[in-house]
Amino acid sequence: MKGTLAAMRTITAPLVAVVLLLGCWQVAVMVADISPFLLPRPTVIAHSMWSNREVLFDATLSTATAALAGFALAALVGIIGGSVIAAVPVLRRSLYPLATILQMVPLVAVAPLLVIWLGFGLPTAIAASAVVAVFPVLASTIDGLRSVDPGLREVFLLAEAPPWTRWRKLDLPASIPAIVTGLRIAAGLAVIGAIVGEFVSGYGGSRAPLGIVVMTAMREARTELVFGAVALCAVVGFVLFGVVSTLGWLLLRRWHSSAQHELE
Amino acid sequence: MNSAPEVVCEALSRRFPNGVCALDKISFRVPSGGLTAIIGPSGCGKTTLLRIAARLDQSTEGQIRCVSRDGTPMLPRAGQLAVCFQEARLLPWRTALENVALPLELAGVDRAERRMRANRVIHAAGLDGAQQRMPAQLSGGMRMRVALARALVTQPSVLLLDEPCSSVDEFTRMQLDEEIRRLWQASGATTILVTHSVSEAVFLADTIIVMEHGRVHATHTVELPQGGRDRTSLAFSQEVEFIMRTLACAAGVARR
């Protein structure tokens, strides 16, 4: 009972803030008489979202699919690749600095290349999402694996555990806090990558994703629809981030201090 | 009949690449089933010696080996030689029971049997009721008990204890020493105990080796019955005093 009450309070505070902000926006636009082309009122945006609900629903589904698939790909490649790089000294020396530097490269600029390789459509959006999201996972996996307590390593060394067993029972579980941090960053980036991928790969039709809806609405000067689509992009990001955070918390709550106060 | 091997250390030296000589031609032997305590100041090479015995480090000269009862040399397999480190070194994501069962799990023992054997040592180590607790929920003394239980779960014939009580208070240390004594006697393992505490050494050991600068400074046989050593008895204090004097001589601070 106490937990539910605390959880309700956690949710209520930001909700009230959002409502207040929207209210201020509404009043400000009305008082200052700003053109709806520049900044439509929240009520207008809401109305437009409702009347375009079918298009927006399909678009959200498309973008969510791309972001989720890109995120999953990034997680898989990041964790496996990071484990291999951390395990092989030659790779660690050569590829680890590279992975850190590559994080600085604005990878969204690679998106047009992906169109050349994968064509116009969902695969490009997935690939763009994965490319942007993979490096935080890779870097945090390597960091996590490198900082496994050498004392615990010795416990496994004494038991003459083979490397694969040690990875499964020591290295991976010990790195989960770091990997979860990387995955949380990747969740946000995966949505950005997917939308950039959609911008450049421009696939339309009945299942046009949010990125395309944003572009089309902009060209048609329907600012309220741009806002609506952007809001749904944010929702996709929130949901993905929320799912990853919750899964991370479930994995860590029994032993890791980072999960002890998460829900307060 | 005890089948534990004798541990023989022959002219063992360890020089680190930076020129520091941690061990300088150390020789001693621990008889089958015996408990030898190694005592000395920090940095005298105690821990290095134990690490070489556990094959976590290598000697530059000489060797430390196990000789079985019939005189043949033996190389302990995983599980036959166990180490209890200075820190408990538990996996924080596993319960006490799962931590204790880890060596059995790594040796491929099936689930039902490792549960049974782990529960048996947990009981012996006085940890009943703590099976499902996480290491973070245990006190320092309890964590050391779990580490001790984990070391003993494979029924090793050689046991290496590296200052197992250095992180707990004096009160808990005395209780843990009782536990160590019972568990060691029940296991029959040939044991080397590295410690800072003179009273702990006198309480547990048959033989005490005082080390200094990587050498054996003195070897002393504790003339007390293994069964009922009483920390409050006169004989016990005399032994402690004798070792203290030896340490003071080694440290160059003895006054006569």
PDB file of N, CA and C in Angstrom, chain B residues 63-115:
ATOM      1  N   GLN B  63      60.917 -24.372  -4.934  1.00  0.00           N
ATOM      2  CA  GLN B  63      59.529 -24.733  -5.158  1.00  0.00           C
ATOM      3  C   GLN B  63      58.806 -25.046  -3.856  1.00  0.00           C
ATOM      4  N   ILE B  64      57.503 -25.056  -3.976  1.00  0.00           N
ATOM      5  CA  ILE B  64      56.675 -25.512  -2.860  1.00  0.00           C
ATOM      6  C   ILE B  64      55.807 -26.612  -3.443  1.00  0.00           C
ATOM      7  N   ARG B  65      55.864 -27.802  -2.819  1.00  0.00           N
ATOM      8  CA  ARG B  65      55.148 -28.916  -3.431  1.00  0.00           C
ATOM      9  C   ARG B  65      54.461 -29.755  -2.366  1.00  0.00           C
ATOM     10  N   CYS B  66      53.559 -30.592  -2.845  1.00  0.00           N
ATOM     11  CA  CYS B  66      52.837 -31.478  -1.957  1.00  0.00           C
ATOM     12  C   CYS B  66      53.371 -32.891  -2.138  1.00  0.00           C
ATOM     13  N   VAL B  67      53.582 -33.577  -1.026  1.00  0.00           N
ATOM     14  CA  VAL B  67      54.067 -34.951  -1.080  1.00  0.00           C
ATOM     15  C   VAL B  67      53.051 -35.817  -0.364  1.00  0.00           C
ATOM     16  N   SER B  68      52.523 -36.809  -1.064  1.00  0.00           N
ATOM     17  CA  SER B  68      51.503 -37.640  -0.436  1.00  0.00           C
ATOM     18  C   SER B  68      52.146 -38.607   0.558  1.00  0.00           C
ATOM     19  N   ARG B  69      51.315 -39.269   1.308  1.00  0.00           N
ATOM     20  CA  ARG B  69      51.759 -40.107   2.430  1.00  0.00           C
ATOM     21  C   ARG B  69      52.821 -41.122   2.038  1.00  0.00           C
ATOM     22  N   ASP B  70      52.669 -41.735   0.845  1.00  0.00           N
ATOM     23  CA  ASP B  70      53.628 -42.769   0.448  1.00  0.00           C
ATOM     24  C   ASP B  70      54.897 -42.170  -0.170  1.00  0.00           C
ATOM     25  N   GLY B  71      55.040 -40.862  -0.085  1.00  0.00           N
ATOM     26  CA  GLY B  71      56.285 -40.239  -0.521  1.00  0.00           C
ATOM     27  C   GLY B  71      56.305 -39.779  -1.965  1.00  0.00           C
ATOM     28  N   THR B  72      55.218 -40.024  -2.724  1.00  0.00           N
ATOM     29  CA  THR B  72      55.207 -39.571  -4.115  1.00  0.00           C
ATOM     30  C   THR B  72      54.720 -38.118  -4.170  1.00  0.00           C
ATOM     31  N   PRO B  73      55.346 -37.335  -5.035  1.00  0.00           N
ATOM     32  CA  PRO B  73      54.886 -35.954  -5.160  1.00  0.00           C
ATOM     33  C   PRO B  73      53.509 -35.907  -5.818  1.00  0.00           C
ATOM     34  N   MET B  74      52.691 -34.984  -5.407  1.00  0.00           N
ATOM     35  CA  MET B  74      51.369 -34.856  -6.030  1.00  0.00           C
ATOM     36  C   MET B  74      51.077 -33.396  -6.361  1.00  0.00           C
ATOM     37  N   LEU B  75      50.369 -33.235  -7.452  1.00  0.00           N
ATOM     38  CA  LEU B  75      49.963 -31.898  -7.862  1.00  0.00           C
ATOM     39  C   LEU B  75      48.473 -31.770  -7.563  1.00  0.00           C
ATOM     40  N   PRO B  76      48.119 -30.950  -6.577  1.00  0.00           N
ATOM     41  CA  PRO B  76      46.690 -30.896  -6.218  1.00  0.00           C
ATOM     42  C   PRO B  76      45.845 -30.377  -7.375  1.00  0.00           C
ATOM     43  N   ARG B  77      44.773 -31.085  -7.637  1.00  0.00           N
ATOM     44  CA  ARG B  77      43.839 -30.628  -8.673  1.00  0.00           C
ATOM     45  C   ARG B  77      42.955 -29.523  -8.099  1.00  0.00           C
ATOM     46  N   ALA B  78      42.192 -28.892  -8.968  1.00  0.00           N
ATOM     47  CA  ALA B  78      41.263 -27.866  -8.496  1.00  0.00           C
ATOM     48  C   ALA B  78      40.348 -28.500  -7.465  1.00  0.00           C
ATOM     49  N   GLY B  79      40.121 -27.816  -6.364  1.00  0.00           N
ATOM     50  CA  GLY B  79      39.252 -28.360  -5.340  1.00  0.00           C
ATOM     51  C   GLY B  79      40.024 -29.081  -4.249  1.00  0.00           C
ATOM     52  N   GLN B  80      41.204 -29.646  -4.587  1.00  0.00           N
ATOM     53  CA  GLN B  80      41.991 -30.301  -3.544  1.00  0.00           C
ATOM     54  C   GLN B  80      42.784 -29.279  -2.752  1.00  0.00           C
ATOM     55  N   LEU B  81      43.021 -28.129  -3.427  1.00  0.00           N
ATOM     56  CA  LEU B  81      43.707 -27.046  -2.743  1.00  0.00           C
ATOM     57  C   LEU B  81      42.757 -25.862  -2.693  1.00  0.00           C
ATOM     58  N   ALA B  82      42.521 -25.348  -1.495  1.00  0.00           N
ATOM     59  CA  ALA B  82      41.581 -24.235  -1.383  1.00  0.00           C
ATOM     60  C   ALA B  82      42.242 -23.068  -0.675  1.00  0.00           C
ATOM     61  N   VAL B  83      41.827 -21.867  -1.071  1.00  0.00           N
ATOM     62  CA  VAL B  83      42.370 -20.657  -0.470  1.00  0.00           C
ATOM     63  C   VAL B  83      41.240 -19.834   0.111  1.00  0.00           C
ATOM     64  N   CYS B  84      41.460 -19.328   1.316  1.00  0.00           N
ATOM     65  CA  CYS B  84      40.533 -18.347   1.863  1.00  0.00           C
ATOM     66  C   CYS B  84      41.311 -17.047   1.948  1.00  0.00           C
ATOM     67  N   PHE B  85      40.873 -16.067   1.157  1.00  0.00           N
ATOM     68  CA  PHE B  85      41.640 -14.831   1.041  1.00  0.00           C
ATOM     69  C   PHE B  85      41.348 -13.884   2.195  1.00  0.00           C
ATOM     70  N   GLN B  86      42.166 -12.839   2.225  1.00  0.00           N
ATOM     71  CA  GLN B  86      42.033 -11.793   3.239  1.00  0.00           C
ATOM     72  C   GLN B  86      40.646 -11.148   3.184  1.00  0.00           C
ATOM     73  N   GLU B  87      40.171 -10.907   1.948  1.00  0.00           N
ATOM     74  CA  GLU B  87      38.819 -10.398   1.781  1.00  0.00           C
ATOM     75  C   GLU B  87      37.941 -11.605   1.445  1.00  0.00           C
ATOM     76  N   ALA B  88      36.649 -11.494   1.712  1.00  0.00           N
ATOM     77  CA  ALA B  88      35.787 -12.657   1.504  1.00  0.00           C
ATOM     78  C   ALA B  88      35.699 -13.058   0.027  1.00  0.00           C
ATOM     79  N   ARG B  89      35.774 -12.062  -0.862  1.00  0.00           N
ATOM     80  CA  ARG B  89      35.711 -12.328  -2.302  1.00  0.00           C
ATOM     81  C   ARG B  89      34.488 -13.146  -2.701  1.00  0.00           C
ATOM     82  N   LEU B  90      33.322 -12.667  -2.307  1.00  0.00           N
ATOM     83  CA  LEU B  90      32.074 -13.349  -2.682  1.00  0.00           C
ATOM     84  C   LEU B  90      31.495 -12.680  -3.911  1.00  0.00           C
ATOM     85  N   LEU B  91      30.740 -13.430  -4.698  1.00  0.00           N
ATOM     86  CA  LEU B  91      30.051 -12.844  -5.840  1.00  0.00           C
ATOM     87  C   LEU B  91      28.805 -12.133  -5.310  1.00  0.00           C
ATOM     88  N   PRO B  92      28.740 -10.798  -5.464  1.00  0.00           N
ATOM     89  CA  PRO B  92      27.661 -10.040  -4.811  1.00  0.00           C
ATOM     90  C   PRO B  92      26.263 -10.352  -5.351  1.00  0.00           C
ATOM     91  N   TRP B  93      26.183 -10.968  -6.544  1.00  0.00           N
ATOM     92  CA  TRP B  93      24.865 -11.248  -7.113  1.00  0.00           C
ATOM     93  C   TRP B  93      24.367 -12.643  -6.752  1.00  0.00           C
ATOM     94  N   ARG B  94      25.126 -13.345  -5.914  1.00  0.00           N
ATOM     95  CA  ARG B  94      24.695 -14.676  -5.524  1.00  0.00           C
ATOM     96  C   ARG B  94      24.407 -14.724  -4.038  1.00  0.00           C
ATOM     97  N   THR B  95      23.456 -15.580  -3.659  1.00  0.00           N
ATOM     98  CA  THR B  95      23.155 -15.753  -2.235  1.00  0.00           C
ATOM     99  C   THR B  95      24.334 -16.467  -1.571  1.00  0.00           C
ATOM    100  N   ALA B  96      24.315 -16.480  -0.246  1.00  0.00           N
ATOM    101  CA  ALA B  96      25.362 -17.159   0.513  1.00  0.00           C
ATOM    102  C   ALA B  96      25.478 -18.620   0.053  1.00  0.00           C
ATOM    103  N   LEU B  97      24.324 -19.258  -0.089  1.00  0.00           N
ATOM    104  CA  LEU B  97      24.323 -20.672  -0.495  1.00  0.00           C
ATOM    105  C   LEU B  97      24.958 -20.851  -1.878  1.00  0.00           C
ATOM    106  N   GLU B  98      24.569 -19.988  -2.806  1.00  0.00           N
ATOM    107  CA  GLU B  98      25.108 -20.100  -4.165  1.00  0.00           C
ATOM    108  C   GLU B  98      26.608 -19.807  -4.199  1.00  0.00           C
ATOM    109  N   ASN B  99      27.057 -18.893  -3.322  1.00  0.00           N
ATOM    110  CA  ASN B  99      28.483 -18.610  -3.235  1.00  0.00           C
ATOM    111  C   ASN B  99      29.253 -19.816  -2.713  1.00  0.00           C
ATOM    112  N   VAL B 100      28.711 -20.437  -1.675  1.00  0.00           N
ATOM    113  CA  VAL B 100      29.386 -21.598  -1.101  1.00  0.00           C
ATOM    114  C   VAL B 100      29.440 -22.732  -2.122  1.00  0.00           C
ATOM    115  N   ALA B 101      28.376 -22.868  -2.912  1.00  0.00           N
ATOM    116  CA  ALA B 101      28.298 -23.983  -3.858  1.00  0.00           C
ATOM    117  C   ALA B 101      29.116 -23.741  -5.126  1.00  0.00           C
ATOM    118  N   LEU B 102      29.637 -22.508  -5.295  1.00  0.00           N
ATOM    119  CA  LEU B 102      30.327 -22.155  -6.545  1.00  0.00           C
ATOM    120  C   LEU B 102      31.448 -23.124  -6.953  1.00  0.00           C
ATOM    121  N   PRO B 103      32.383 -23.471  -6.051  1.00  0.00           N
ATOM    122  CA  PRO B 103      33.453 -24.386  -6.479  1.00  0.00           C
ATOM    123  C   PRO B 103      32.916 -25.731  -6.975  1.00  0.00           C
ATOM    124  N   LEU B 104      31.814 -26.200  -6.363  1.00  0.00           N
ATOM    125  CA  LEU B 104      31.227 -27.473  -6.795  1.00  0.00           C
ATOM    126  C   LEU B 104      30.608 -27.309  -8.172  1.00  0.00           C
ATOM    127  N   GLU B 105      29.954 -26.147  -8.355  1.00  0.00           N
ATOM    128  CA  GLU B 105      29.325 -25.840  -9.644  1.00  0.00           C
ATOM    129  C   GLU B 105      30.386 -25.829 -10.745  1.00  0.00           C
ATOM    130  N   LEU B 106      31.525 -25.202 -10.457  1.00  0.00           N
ATOM    131  CA  LEU B 106      32.591 -25.115 -11.451  1.00  0.00           C
ATOM    132  C   LEU B 106      33.247 -26.468 -11.688  1.00  0.00           C
ATOM    133  N   ALA B 107      33.120 -27.369 -10.703  1.00  0.00           N
ATOM    134  CA  ALA B 107      33.681 -28.711 -10.872  1.00  0.00           C
ATOM    135  C   ALA B 107      32.679 -29.650 -11.545  1.00  0.00           C
ATOM    136  N   GLY B 108      31.489 -29.131 -11.846  1.00  0.00           N
ATOM    137  CA  GLY B 108      30.504 -29.927 -12.576  1.00  0.00           C
ATOM    138  C   GLY B 108      29.681 -30.868 -11.716  1.00  0.00           C
ATOM    139  N   VAL B 109      29.618 -30.594 -10.415  1.00  0.00           N
ATOM    140  CA  VAL B 109      28.780 -31.417  -9.536  1.00  0.00           C
ATOM    141  C   VAL B 109      27.315 -31.048  -9.782  1.00  0.00           C
ATOM    142  N   ASP B 110      26.432 -32.059  -9.780  1.00  0.00           N
ATOM    143  CA  ASP B 110      25.039 -31.744 -10.115  1.00  0.00           C
ATOM    144  C   ASP B 110      24.340 -30.989  -8.982  1.00  0.00           C
ATOM    145  N   ARG B 111      23.243 -30.328  -9.356  1.00  0.00           N
ATOM    146  CA  ARG B 111      22.570 -29.359  -8.498  1.00  0.00           C
ATOM    147  C   ARG B 111      22.175 -29.927  -7.128  1.00  0.00           C
ATOM    148  N   ALA B 112      21.556 -31.074  -7.134  1.00  0.00           N
ATOM    149  CA  ALA B 112      21.061 -31.634  -5.874  1.00  0.00           C
ATOM    150  C   ALA B 112      22.216 -31.919  -4.920  1.00  0.00           C
ATOM    151  N   GLU B 113      23.292 -32.481  -5.468  1.00  0.00           N
ATOM    152  CA  GLU B 113      24.407 -32.839  -4.597  1.00  0.00           C
ATOM    153  C   GLU B 113      25.119 -31.599  -4.071  1.00  0.00           C
ATOM    154  N   ARG B 114      25.280 -30.587  -4.965  1.00  0.00           N
ATOM    155  CA  ARG B 114      26.009 -29.413  -4.468  1.00  0.00           C
ATOM    156  C   ARG B 114      25.193 -28.646  -3.429  1.00  0.00           C
ATOM    157  N   ARG B 115      23.881 -28.696  -3.545  1.00  0.00           N
ATOM    158  CA  ARG B 115      23.016 -28.085  -2.539  1.00  0.00           C
ATOM    159  C   ARG B 115      23.202 -28.762  -1.197  1.00  0.00           C
TER     160      ARG B 115
END
